PDB file of C-alpha atoms and ligand atoms in Angstrom:
ATOM      1  CA  MET A  12       3.362   3.874 -26.726  1.00  0.00           C
ATOM      2  CA  THR A  13       7.540   5.924 -25.934  1.00  0.00           C
ATOM      3  CA  ARG A  14       5.794   8.897 -26.677  1.00  0.00           C
ATOM      4  CA  ILE A  15       8.901  11.461 -28.302  1.00  0.00           C
ATOM      5  CA  SER A  16       8.039  15.111 -29.942  1.00  0.00           C
ATOM      6  CA  ALA A  17      11.381  17.233 -30.615  1.00  0.00           C
ATOM      7  CA  THR A  18      13.044  19.640 -28.304  1.00  0.00           C
ATOM      8  CA  SER A  19      13.276  22.656 -30.071  1.00  0.00           C
ATOM      9  CA  GLU A  20      16.997  23.052 -30.837  1.00  0.00           C
ATOM     10  CA  GLN A  21      17.118  19.349 -32.347  1.00  0.00           C
ATOM     11  CA  ARG A  22      13.396  21.286 -34.637  1.00  0.00           C
ATOM     12  CA  ASP A  23      16.224  23.744 -35.536  1.00  0.00           C
ATOM     13  CA  ALA A  24      18.693  21.286 -36.300  1.00  0.00           C
ATOM     14  CA  PHE A  25      16.692  19.838 -37.883  1.00  0.00           C
ATOM     15  CA  ASN A  26      14.987  22.658 -39.817  1.00  0.00           C
ATOM     16  CA  ARG A  27      18.643  24.077 -41.123  1.00  0.00           C
ATOM     17  CA  ASP A  28      20.242  20.429 -41.576  1.00  0.00           C
ATOM     18  CA  GLY A  29      17.459  18.544 -43.353  1.00  0.00           C
ATOM     19  CA  VAL A  30      18.411  15.991 -41.248  1.00  0.00           C
ATOM     20  CA  LEU A  31      19.093  14.900 -38.284  1.00  0.00           C
ATOM     21  CA  CYS A  32      20.032  10.853 -35.669  1.00  0.00           C
ATOM     22  CA  LEU A  33      18.085  10.108 -33.197  1.00  0.00           C
ATOM     23  CA  ARG A  34      19.565   7.578 -30.920  1.00  0.00           C
ATOM     24  CA  GLY A  35      17.792   5.058 -28.584  1.00  0.00           C
ATOM     25  CA  VAL A  36      14.550   5.835 -30.463  1.00  0.00           C
ATOM     26  CA  ILE A  37      12.196   1.947 -31.477  1.00  0.00           C
ATOM     27  CA  ASP A  38      12.340   0.363 -28.258  1.00  0.00           C
ATOM     28  CA  PRO A  39      14.002  -4.039 -29.220  1.00  0.00           C
ATOM     29  CA  LYS A  40      11.265  -6.074 -29.410  1.00  0.00           C
ATOM     30  CA  LEU A  41       9.651  -3.393 -31.785  1.00  0.00           C
ATOM     31  CA  ILE A  42      13.248  -4.015 -33.544  1.00  0.00           C
ATOM     32  CA  ALA A  43      12.062  -7.313 -33.576  1.00  0.00           C
ATOM     33  CA  VAL A  44       9.443  -7.502 -35.001  1.00  0.00           C
ATOM     34  CA  LEU A  45      10.383  -4.444 -38.030  1.00  0.00           C
ATOM     35  CA  ALA A  46      13.152  -8.071 -38.996  1.00  0.00           C
ATOM     36  CA  GLU A  47      10.459 -10.302 -38.825  1.00  0.00           C
ATOM     37  CA  GLY A  48       8.296  -7.771 -41.215  1.00  0.00           C
ATOM     38  CA  ILE A  49      11.874  -7.368 -44.286  1.00  0.00           C
ATOM     39  CA  ASP A  50      12.675 -10.756 -43.484  1.00  0.00           C
ATOM     40  CA  SER A  51       8.635 -11.999 -44.057  1.00  0.00           C
ATOM     41  CA  CYS A  52       8.885  -9.315 -47.951  1.00  0.00           C
ATOM     42  CA  LEU A  53      12.018 -10.699 -48.610  1.00  0.00           C
ATOM     43  CA  GLU A  54      10.113 -14.726 -49.450  1.00  0.00           C
ATOM     44  CA  ARG A  55       6.812 -13.074 -49.845  1.00  0.00           C
ATOM     45  CA  PRO A  56       7.359  -9.674 -52.253  1.00  0.00           C
ATOM     46  CA  GLY A  57       4.219  -7.836 -52.154  1.00  0.00           C
ATOM     47  CA  PRO A  58       2.363  -6.657 -56.537  1.00  0.00           C
ATOM     48  CA  LYS A  59       5.980  -3.816 -56.136  1.00  0.00           C
ATOM     49  CA  GLY A  60       8.520  -5.505 -54.831  1.00  0.00           C
ATOM     50  CA  ARG A  61      11.674  -6.211 -56.544  1.00  0.00           C
ATOM     51  CA  ASN A  62      15.865  -6.688 -56.737  1.00  0.00           C
ATOM     52  CA  PHE A  63      17.761  -2.996 -57.956  1.00  0.00           C
ATOM     53  CA  ASN A  64      20.530  -5.367 -58.847  1.00  0.00           C
ATOM     54  CA  ALA A  65      21.012  -8.232 -61.539  1.00  0.00           C
ATOM     55  CA  VAL A  66      20.890 -11.614 -59.867  1.00  0.00           C
ATOM     56  CA  GLU A  67      25.116 -11.698 -61.537  1.00  0.00           C
ATOM     57  CA  SER A  68      25.715  -9.597 -58.032  1.00  0.00           C
ATOM     58  CA  PRO A  69      27.939 -10.948 -55.169  1.00  0.00           C
ATOM     59  CA  GLY A  70      24.377  -9.879 -52.630  1.00  0.00           C
ATOM     60  CA  ARG A  71      21.501  -8.953 -53.226  1.00  0.00           C
ATOM     61  CA  PHE A  72      19.876  -5.403 -53.072  1.00  0.00           C
ATOM     62  CA  ALA A  73      15.856  -5.587 -52.643  1.00  0.00           C
ATOM     63  CA  GLY A  74      12.943  -3.098 -52.423  1.00  0.00           C
ATOM     64  CA  ASP A  75       9.079  -3.057 -51.451  1.00  0.00           C
ATOM     65  CA  VAL A  76       6.564  -0.562 -50.912  1.00  0.00           C
ATOM     66  CA  PHE A  77       3.311  -0.185 -49.072  1.00  0.00           C
ATOM     67  CA  MET A  78       4.057  -3.555 -46.934  1.00  0.00           C
ATOM     68  CA  TRP A  79       1.822  -2.296 -44.202  1.00  0.00           C
ATOM     69  CA  THR A  80      -0.362  -3.228 -47.411  1.00  0.00           C
ATOM     70  CA  PHE A  81      -0.419  -6.768 -47.112  1.00  0.00           C
ATOM     71  CA  ASP A  82       2.646  -8.129 -44.355  1.00  0.00           C
ATOM     72  CA  ASP A  83       1.133  -8.088 -40.594  1.00  0.00           C
ATOM     73  CA  ALA A  84       4.722  -7.563 -38.940  1.00  0.00           C
ATOM     74  CA  MET A  85       5.354  -4.538 -41.473  1.00  0.00           C
ATOM     75  CA  ARG A  86       1.540  -3.215 -39.790  1.00  0.00           C
ATOM     76  CA  GLN A  87       2.244  -4.059 -36.113  1.00  0.00           C
ATOM     77  CA  PHE A  88       5.840  -1.451 -36.444  1.00  0.00           C
ATOM     78  CA  LEU A  89       3.574   0.907 -38.820  1.00  0.00           C
ATOM     79  CA  LEU A  90       1.189   1.046 -35.765  1.00  0.00           C
ATOM     80  CA  ASP A  91       2.834   0.296 -32.887  1.00  0.00           C
ATOM     81  CA  SER A  92       6.349   2.700 -33.090  1.00  0.00           C
ATOM     82  CA  PRO A  93       6.406   6.187 -32.513  1.00  0.00           C
ATOM     83  CA  LEU A  94       6.754   6.963 -36.320  1.00  0.00           C
ATOM     84  CA  ALA A  95       4.139   8.869 -36.638  1.00  0.00           C
ATOM     85  CA  GLU A  96       4.096  11.260 -33.588  1.00  0.00           C
ATOM     86  CA  ILE A  97       8.047  12.018 -34.631  1.00  0.00           C
ATOM     87  CA  ALA A  98       7.252  13.054 -37.786  1.00  0.00           C
ATOM     88  CA  ALA A  99       3.974  15.407 -37.092  1.00  0.00           C
ATOM     89  CA  SER A 100       6.092  16.647 -34.147  1.00  0.00           C
ATOM     90  CA  PHE A 101       9.743  17.036 -36.906  1.00  0.00           C
ATOM     91  CA  MET A 102       7.214  18.233 -39.668  1.00  0.00           C
ATOM     92  CA  GLY A 103       5.403  21.680 -37.317  1.00  0.00           C
ATOM     93  CA  SER A 104       2.112  19.472 -37.982  1.00  0.00           C
ATOM     94  CA  ASP A 105      -0.799  18.712 -36.288  1.00  0.00           C
ATOM     95  CA  THR A 106      -1.119  15.387 -38.530  1.00  0.00           C
ATOM     96  CA  ALA A 107       1.169  12.974 -39.551  1.00  0.00           C
ATOM     97  CA  VAL A 108       0.308  11.549 -42.268  1.00  0.00           C
ATOM     98  CA  HIS A 109       1.562   8.211 -43.621  1.00  0.00           C
ATOM     99  CA  MET A 110       2.163   8.188 -47.080  1.00  0.00           C
ATOM    100  CA  LEU A 111       4.558   4.697 -48.173  1.00  0.00           C
ATOM    101  CA  ASP A 112       6.893   2.456 -46.469  1.00  0.00           C
ATOM    102  CA  GLN A 113       9.893   1.719 -47.811  1.00  0.00           C
ATOM    103  CA  MET A 114      11.933  -1.019 -47.280  1.00  0.00           C
ATOM    104  CA  PHE A 115      15.588  -1.155 -49.273  1.00  0.00           C
ATOM    105  CA  VAL A 116      17.649  -4.104 -48.360  1.00  0.00           C
ATOM    106  CA  LYS A 117      21.374  -4.326 -48.637  1.00  0.00           C
ATOM    107  CA  GLU A 118      22.459  -8.450 -48.587  1.00  0.00           C
ATOM    108  CA  PRO A 119      26.401  -8.645 -47.955  1.00  0.00           C
ATOM    109  CA  HIS A 120      28.134  -8.533 -49.883  1.00  0.00           C
ATOM    110  CA  THR A 121      25.825  -5.716 -52.977  1.00  0.00           C
ATOM    111  CA  PRO A 122      28.120  -3.673 -54.977  1.00  0.00           C
ATOM    112  CA  SER A 123      25.115  -1.792 -55.452  1.00  0.00           C
ATOM    113  CA  ARG A 124      24.774   1.943 -54.567  1.00  0.00           C
ATOM    114  CA  SER A 125      21.174   3.423 -53.609  1.00  0.00           C
ATOM    115  CA  PRO A 126      21.625   6.718 -55.928  1.00  0.00           C
ATOM    116  CA  TRP A 127      21.692  10.744 -55.661  1.00  0.00           C
ATOM    117  CA  HIS A 128      18.469  11.720 -55.705  1.00  0.00           C
ATOM    118  CA  GLN A 129      15.266  14.106 -53.440  1.00  0.00           C
ATOM    119  CA  ASP A 130      12.630  11.473 -52.412  1.00  0.00           C
ATOM    120  CA  GLN A 131      10.215  14.189 -52.974  1.00  0.00           C
ATOM    121  CA  THR A 132       9.691  14.352 -56.912  1.00  0.00           C
ATOM    122  CA  TYR A 133       8.890   9.348 -56.779  1.00  0.00           C
ATOM    123  CA  MET A 134       6.344  10.386 -54.450  1.00  0.00           C
ATOM    124  CA  TYR A 135       2.909  11.709 -54.441  1.00  0.00           C
ATOM    125  CA  ALA A 136       2.944  14.259 -52.152  1.00  0.00           C
ATOM    126  CA  ASP A 137       4.958  18.335 -52.473  1.00  0.00           C
ATOM    127  CA  GLY A 138       4.094  20.486 -49.785  1.00  0.00           C
ATOM    128  CA  GLU A 139       6.877  21.676 -47.148  1.00  0.00           C
ATOM    129  CA  GLN A 140       5.277  19.689 -44.360  1.00  0.00           C
ATOM    130  CA  LEU A 141       7.308  16.480 -45.661  1.00  0.00           C
ATOM    131  CA  ILE A 142       9.686  14.342 -44.502  1.00  0.00           C
ATOM    132  CA  SER A 143      10.909  10.623 -44.026  1.00  0.00           C
ATOM    133  CA  ILE A 144      12.043   8.277 -40.615  1.00  0.00           C
ATOM    134  CA  TRP A 145      14.286   5.009 -41.980  1.00  0.00           C
ATOM    135  CA  VAL A 146      14.641   2.958 -39.361  1.00  0.00           C
ATOM    136  CA  ALA A 147      17.366   0.356 -39.699  1.00  0.00           C
ATOM    137  CA  ALA A 148      17.219  -3.664 -38.106  1.00  0.00           C
ATOM    138  CA  ASP A 149      20.862  -4.481 -38.028  1.00  0.00           C
ATOM    139  CA  PRO A 150      23.311  -2.419 -36.742  1.00  0.00           C
ATOM    140  CA  VAL A 151      25.358  -0.208 -39.854  1.00  0.00           C
ATOM    141  CA  THR A 152      28.396   1.276 -40.277  1.00  0.00           C
ATOM    142  CA  ILE A 153      29.718   3.580 -43.479  1.00  0.00           C
ATOM    143  CA  GLU A 154      30.777  -0.932 -44.696  1.00  0.00           C
ATOM    144  CA  SER A 155      27.825  -1.845 -44.672  1.00  0.00           C
ATOM    145  CA  GLY A 156      26.124   0.609 -46.215  1.00  0.00           C
ATOM    146  CA  ALA A 157      25.065   4.156 -43.914  1.00  0.00           C
ATOM    147  CA  VAL A 158      22.346   6.560 -45.786  1.00  0.00           C
ATOM    148  CA  GLU A 159      25.387   9.641 -46.751  1.00  0.00           C
ATOM    149  CA  TRP A 160      22.590  13.731 -46.735  1.00  0.00           C
ATOM    150  CA  ILE A 161      23.533  16.425 -47.865  1.00  0.00           C
ATOM    151  CA  LYS A 162      22.899  19.314 -44.695  1.00  0.00           C
ATOM    152  CA  GLY A 163      21.224  22.601 -45.633  1.00  0.00           C
ATOM    153  CA  SER A 164      20.285  21.127 -49.369  1.00  0.00           C
ATOM    154  CA  HIS A 165      16.549  20.807 -49.091  1.00  0.00           C
ATOM    155  CA  ARG A 166      16.438  24.589 -48.347  1.00  0.00           C
ATOM    156  CA  SER A 167      18.264  25.139 -52.603  1.00  0.00           C
ATOM    157  CA  GLY A 168      14.522  25.298 -53.916  1.00  0.00           C
ATOM    158  CA  LYS A 169      15.856  23.021 -56.216  1.00  0.00           C
ATOM    159  CA  LEU A 170      13.302  19.788 -57.398  1.00  0.00           C
ATOM    160  CA  TYR A 171      15.557  17.691 -58.904  1.00  0.00           C
ATOM    161  CA  GLN A 172      14.345  14.421 -61.838  1.00  0.00           C
ATOM    162  CA  ALA A 173      14.943  11.536 -59.696  1.00  0.00           C
ATOM    163  CA  THR A 174      16.481   8.660 -60.732  1.00  0.00           C
ATOM    164  CA  GLY A 175      15.795   5.112 -61.098  1.00  0.00           C
ATOM    165  CA  PHE A 176      17.784   2.975 -58.389  1.00  0.00           C
ATOM    166  CA  ASP A 177      17.226   0.125 -60.816  1.00  0.00           C
ATOM    167  CA  PRO A 178      19.701   1.214 -64.114  1.00  0.00           C
ATOM    168  CA  ASN A 179      16.411   0.280 -66.466  1.00  0.00           C
ATOM    169  CA  ILE A 180      13.838   2.228 -64.609  1.00  0.00           C
ATOM    170  CA  THR A 181      14.423   6.397 -65.590  1.00  0.00           C
ATOM    171  CA  TYR A 182      12.276   9.636 -65.024  1.00  0.00           C
ATOM    172  CA  GLU A 183      13.465  11.996 -67.303  1.00  0.00           C
ATOM    173  CA  THR A 184      11.307  15.069 -67.519  1.00  0.00           C
ATOM    174  CA  ASP A 185      11.386  18.532 -67.688  1.00  0.00           C
ATOM    175  CA  ASP A 186       9.146  19.458 -65.038  1.00  0.00           C
ATOM    176  CA  TYR A 187      12.161  19.035 -62.631  1.00  0.00           C
ATOM    177  CA  ASP A 188      16.366  19.908 -62.913  1.00  0.00           C
ATOM    178  CA  VAL A 189      19.030  17.248 -63.491  1.00  0.00           C
ATOM    179  CA  LEU A 190      20.191  16.280 -60.600  1.00  0.00           C
ATOM    180  CA  PRO A 191      24.156  17.120 -60.680  1.00  0.00           C
ATOM    181  CA  ASP A 192      27.392  14.550 -60.358  1.00  0.00           C
ATOM    182  CA  ILE A 193      27.315  15.070 -56.604  1.00  0.00           C
ATOM    183  CA  GLU A 194      30.029  11.798 -56.439  1.00  0.00           C
ATOM    184  CA  SER A 195      32.496  13.027 -59.093  1.00  0.00           C
ATOM    185  CA  ASN A 196      31.660  16.974 -56.858  1.00  0.00           C
ATOM    186  CA  ARG A 197      31.712  15.324 -53.648  1.00  0.00           C
ATOM    187  CA  ASP A 198      34.185  17.722 -52.076  1.00  0.00           C
ATOM    188  CA  GLN A 199      31.828  20.680 -53.070  1.00  0.00           C
ATOM    189  CA  HIS A 200      28.831  19.180 -50.686  1.00  0.00           C
ATOM    190  CA  ASP A 201      28.248  19.135 -46.774  1.00  0.00           C
ATOM    191  CA  ILE A 202      28.034  15.630 -46.526  1.00  0.00           C
ATOM    192  CA  VAL A 203      27.266  13.545 -43.837  1.00  0.00           C
ATOM    193  CA  ALA A 204      25.939  10.542 -42.866  1.00  0.00           C
ATOM    194  CA  TYR A 205      25.544   8.663 -39.815  1.00  0.00           C
ATOM    195  CA  GLU A 206      26.702   4.856 -38.014  1.00  0.00           C
ATOM    196  CA  THR A 207      23.375   2.990 -36.495  1.00  0.00           C
ATOM    197  CA  GLU A 208      22.743   0.393 -33.957  1.00  0.00           C
ATOM    198  CA  PRO A 209      19.302  -0.490 -34.259  1.00  0.00           C
ATOM    199  CA  GLY A 210      16.567   2.003 -32.302  1.00  0.00           C
ATOM    200  CA  ASP A 211      18.410   4.640 -33.451  1.00  0.00           C
ATOM    201  CA  ILE A 212      16.698   6.077 -36.607  1.00  0.00           C
ATOM    202  CA  VAL A 213      17.909   9.345 -38.725  1.00  0.00           C
ATOM    203  CA  ILE A 214      15.017  11.656 -40.449  1.00  0.00           C
ATOM    204  CA  ASN A 215      14.905  13.447 -43.612  1.00  0.00           C
ATOM    205  CA  HIS A 216      12.975  15.993 -45.770  1.00  0.00           C
ATOM    206  CA  LEU A 217      10.914  14.749 -48.344  1.00  0.00           C
ATOM    207  CA  ARG A 218      13.766  17.255 -50.561  1.00  0.00           C
ATOM    208  CA  THR A 219      17.869  16.720 -48.952  1.00  0.00           C
ATOM    209  CA  LEU A 220      19.461  14.710 -51.445  1.00  0.00           C
ATOM    210  CA  HIS A 221      20.972  11.721 -50.281  1.00  0.00           C
ATOM    211  CA  ALA A 222      22.270   8.107 -51.279  1.00  0.00           C
ATOM    212  CA  ALA A 223      23.586   5.137 -50.352  1.00  0.00           C
ATOM    213  CA  PRO A 224      27.141   3.224 -50.934  1.00  0.00           C
ATOM    214  CA  GLY A 225      27.282  -1.365 -51.270  1.00  0.00           C
ATOM    215  CA  ASN A 226      27.464  -2.922 -48.563  1.00  0.00           C
ATOM    216  CA  GLY A 227      30.980  -4.572 -48.499  1.00  0.00           C
ATOM    217  CA  THR A 228      30.684  -6.592 -45.025  1.00  0.00           C
ATOM    218  CA  ASP A 229      29.939 -10.171 -44.073  1.00  0.00           C
ATOM    219  CA  GLN A 230      26.539  -7.539 -42.219  1.00  0.00           C
ATOM    220  CA  ARG A 231      23.089  -7.138 -44.009  1.00  0.00           C
ATOM    221  CA  ARG A 232      21.812  -3.386 -44.202  1.00  0.00           C
ATOM    222  CA  ARG A 233      18.029  -4.421 -43.144  1.00  0.00           C
ATOM    223  CA  ALA A 234      16.096  -0.857 -43.173  1.00  0.00           C
ATOM    224  CA  VAL A 235      12.929   0.910 -43.919  1.00  0.00           C
ATOM    225  CA  ALA A 236      12.700   4.978 -44.571  1.00  0.00           C
ATOM    226  CA  TYR A 237       9.162   6.201 -43.792  1.00  0.00           C
ATOM    227  CA  ARG A 238       7.306   8.775 -45.038  1.00  0.00           C
ATOM    228  CA  PHE A 239       5.178  11.209 -43.534  1.00  0.00           C
ATOM    229  CA  THR A 240       2.951  14.313 -44.415  1.00  0.00           C
ATOM    230  CA  GLY A 241       2.307  17.116 -42.477  1.00  0.00           C
ATOM    231  CA  ASP A 242      -0.828  19.864 -42.756  1.00  0.00           C
ATOM    232  CA  ASP A 243       0.395  22.073 -45.368  1.00  0.00           C
ATOM    233  CA  ALA A 244       0.713  18.518 -48.028  1.00  0.00           C
ATOM    234  CA  TYR A 245      -1.075  17.950 -50.688  1.00  0.00           C
ATOM    235  CA  TYR A 246      -1.692  15.213 -53.925  1.00  0.00           C
ATOM    236  CA  ALA A 247       1.065  15.665 -56.652  1.00  0.00           C
ATOM    237  CA  ILE A 248       0.047  13.850 -59.838  1.00  0.00           C
ATOM    238  CA  ARG A 249       3.483  13.119 -61.475  1.00  0.00           C
ATOM    239  CA  LYS A 250       4.379  12.759 -65.038  1.00  0.00           C
ATOM    240  CA  LYS A 251       7.225  10.136 -63.868  1.00  0.00           C
ATOM    241  CA  GLY A 252       7.484   8.971 -60.525  1.00  0.00           C
ATOM    242  CA  SER A 253       6.295   5.834 -59.139  1.00  0.00           C
ATOM    243  CA  GLN A 254       2.932   5.385 -57.761  1.00  0.00           C
ATOM    244  CA  PRO A 255       1.339   4.498 -55.043  1.00  0.00           C
ATOM    245  CA  ILE A 256      -0.086   0.327 -54.385  1.00  0.00           C
ATOM    246  CA  VAL A 257      -3.947   1.261 -54.723  1.00  0.00           C
ATOM    247  CA  ASP A 258      -4.894   4.119 -56.816  1.00  0.00           C
ATOM    248  CA  PRO A 259      -6.005   6.591 -54.366  1.00  0.00           C
ATOM    249  CA  GLY A 260      -8.943   8.756 -56.295  1.00  0.00           C
ATOM    250  CA  LEU A 261      -6.864  12.086 -55.448  1.00  0.00           C
ATOM    251  CA  ALA A 262      -7.332  14.996 -57.894  1.00  0.00           C
ATOM    252  CA  GLN A 263      -4.572  17.241 -58.346  1.00  0.00           C
ATOM    253  CA  GLY A 264      -4.116  19.670 -54.961  1.00  0.00           C
ATOM    254  CA  ALA A 265      -6.059  17.562 -52.607  1.00  0.00           C
ATOM    255  CA  PRO A 266      -5.659  16.956 -48.694  1.00  0.00           C
ATOM    256  CA  MET A 267      -3.214  13.956 -48.347  1.00  0.00           C
ATOM    257  CA  PRO A 268      -5.853  11.450 -45.950  1.00  0.00           C
ATOM    258  CA  CYS A 269      -7.448   8.755 -47.280  1.00  0.00           C
ATOM    259  CA  ASP A 270      -7.415   4.794 -47.233  1.00  0.00           C
ATOM    260  CA  VAL A 271      -4.553   4.226 -48.928  1.00  0.00           C
ATOM    261  CA  PHE A 272      -2.879   7.721 -46.986  1.00  0.00           C
ATOM    262  CA  PRO A 273      -4.348   6.853 -43.310  1.00  0.00           C
ATOM    263  CA  LYS A 274      -3.778   9.883 -41.192  1.00  0.00           C
ATOM    264  CA  LEU A 275      -1.882   8.271 -37.636  1.00  0.00           C
ATOM    265  CA  TRP A 276      -1.479  11.131 -36.105  1.00  0.00           C
ATOM    266  CA  PRO A 277      -2.930  12.188 -33.769  1.00  0.00           C
ATOM    267  CA  ALA A 278      -3.790   7.840 -33.388  1.00  0.00           C
ATOM    268  CA  PRO A 279      -6.422   7.689 -35.400  1.00  0.00           C
ATOM    269  CA  VAL A 280      -9.677   5.491 -33.559  1.00  0.00           C
ATOM    270  CA  GLU A 281      -9.694   3.493 -36.556  1.00  0.00           C
ATOM    271  CA  ALA A 282      -6.793   1.419 -37.878  1.00  0.00           C
ATOM    272  CA  PRO A 283      -6.024   2.061 -40.868  1.00  0.00           C
ATOM    273  CA  SER A 284      -7.939  -1.524 -42.881  1.00  0.00           C
ATOM    274  CA  LEU A 285      -6.289  -1.308 -46.477  1.00  0.00           C
ATOM    275  CA  HIS A 286      -5.351  -4.991 -47.254  1.00  0.00           C
ATOM    276  CA  VAL A 287      -3.579  -5.893 -50.898  1.00  0.00           C
ATOM    277  CA  ASP A 288      -2.992  -9.037 -51.513  1.00  0.00           C
ATOM    278  CA  ARG A 289       0.368 -10.165 -51.634  1.00  0.00           C
ATOM    279  CA  PRO A 290       0.939 -12.286 -55.120  1.00  0.00           C
ATOM    280  CA  ARG A 291       1.102 -16.261 -54.991  1.00  0.00           C
TER     281      ARG A 291
HETATM  282  O1  LIG B 320      18.999   2.770 -47.656  1.00  0.00           O
HETATM  283  C1  LIG B 320      18.799   3.107 -48.928  1.00  0.00           C
HETATM  284  O2  LIG B 320      19.686   2.742 -48.971  1.00  0.00           O
HETATM  285  C2  LIG B 320      18.781   4.334 -49.295  1.00  0.00           C
HETATM  286  C3  LIG B 320      17.402   4.982 -48.542  1.00  0.00           C
HETATM  287  C4  LIG B 320      16.379   6.123 -49.176  1.00  0.00           C
HETATM  288  O3  LIG B 320      17.055   5.797 -50.544  1.00  0.00           O
HETATM  289  C5  LIG B 320      15.340   6.760 -48.773  1.00  0.00           C
HETATM  290  O4  LIG B 320      15.515   6.587 -47.813  1.00  0.00           O
HETATM  291  O5  LIG B 320      15.238   6.961 -49.725  1.00  0.00           O
END
């Protein structure tokens, strides 16, 4: 397996911007495993798999989560890739705990945007060492739906209410601020997007604001984001937010490592064992 750790320049840039693209990190053979896993999950989704857009849309925008617990290729990709080590290195953490994998597939000509959001308030951890790594199985251009990131937004001190990718789901709660209208005021923000080739990765802090346009091309845009937590993170129970695929049985504030959120760095002696059945 490729060994990757952040240089001090890369870590400084990541800490400053809350987002960083690394080129050519994942072996093409492993990207093929990821592509196989994504296609398998599209064909046979897990318990929480769904389409984010209406069936009458020209292109499908599909999502799924915790694929590593029910799909062999997704599990192989997670365990054989260097993502956990990279996550630990960029978080400045001795350990990396895998919180969840989350798929975002925009088939050709899907008009559906991924709305502006921070990841943290959908998810199950608070702390500082919170990171996501976005990996695409296809070349990604601005036109096919490259994710846009607001540089430095992870340092605003704000936590925003999550926004439903599925317009039928809202996460309104007075625990967090209402997200301002970023799209109508784009010139007020330092927005960056990376066009990527398979093997490139984009790392973001879970508080970095981001969004993605639809896919206006004939090319598929298949991607998975891998969410990791570090030493200082702890379990967060949200009044509104998504739930893990299985109740981890953790109390608010508990350390993260458990069967549902396995510690993957340093590499475990025994592979994580959680298995979830796919609906037939
Ligand atoms: O890939 C996308 O369209 C959205 C990705 C995203 O929102 C995320 O990784 O949290």
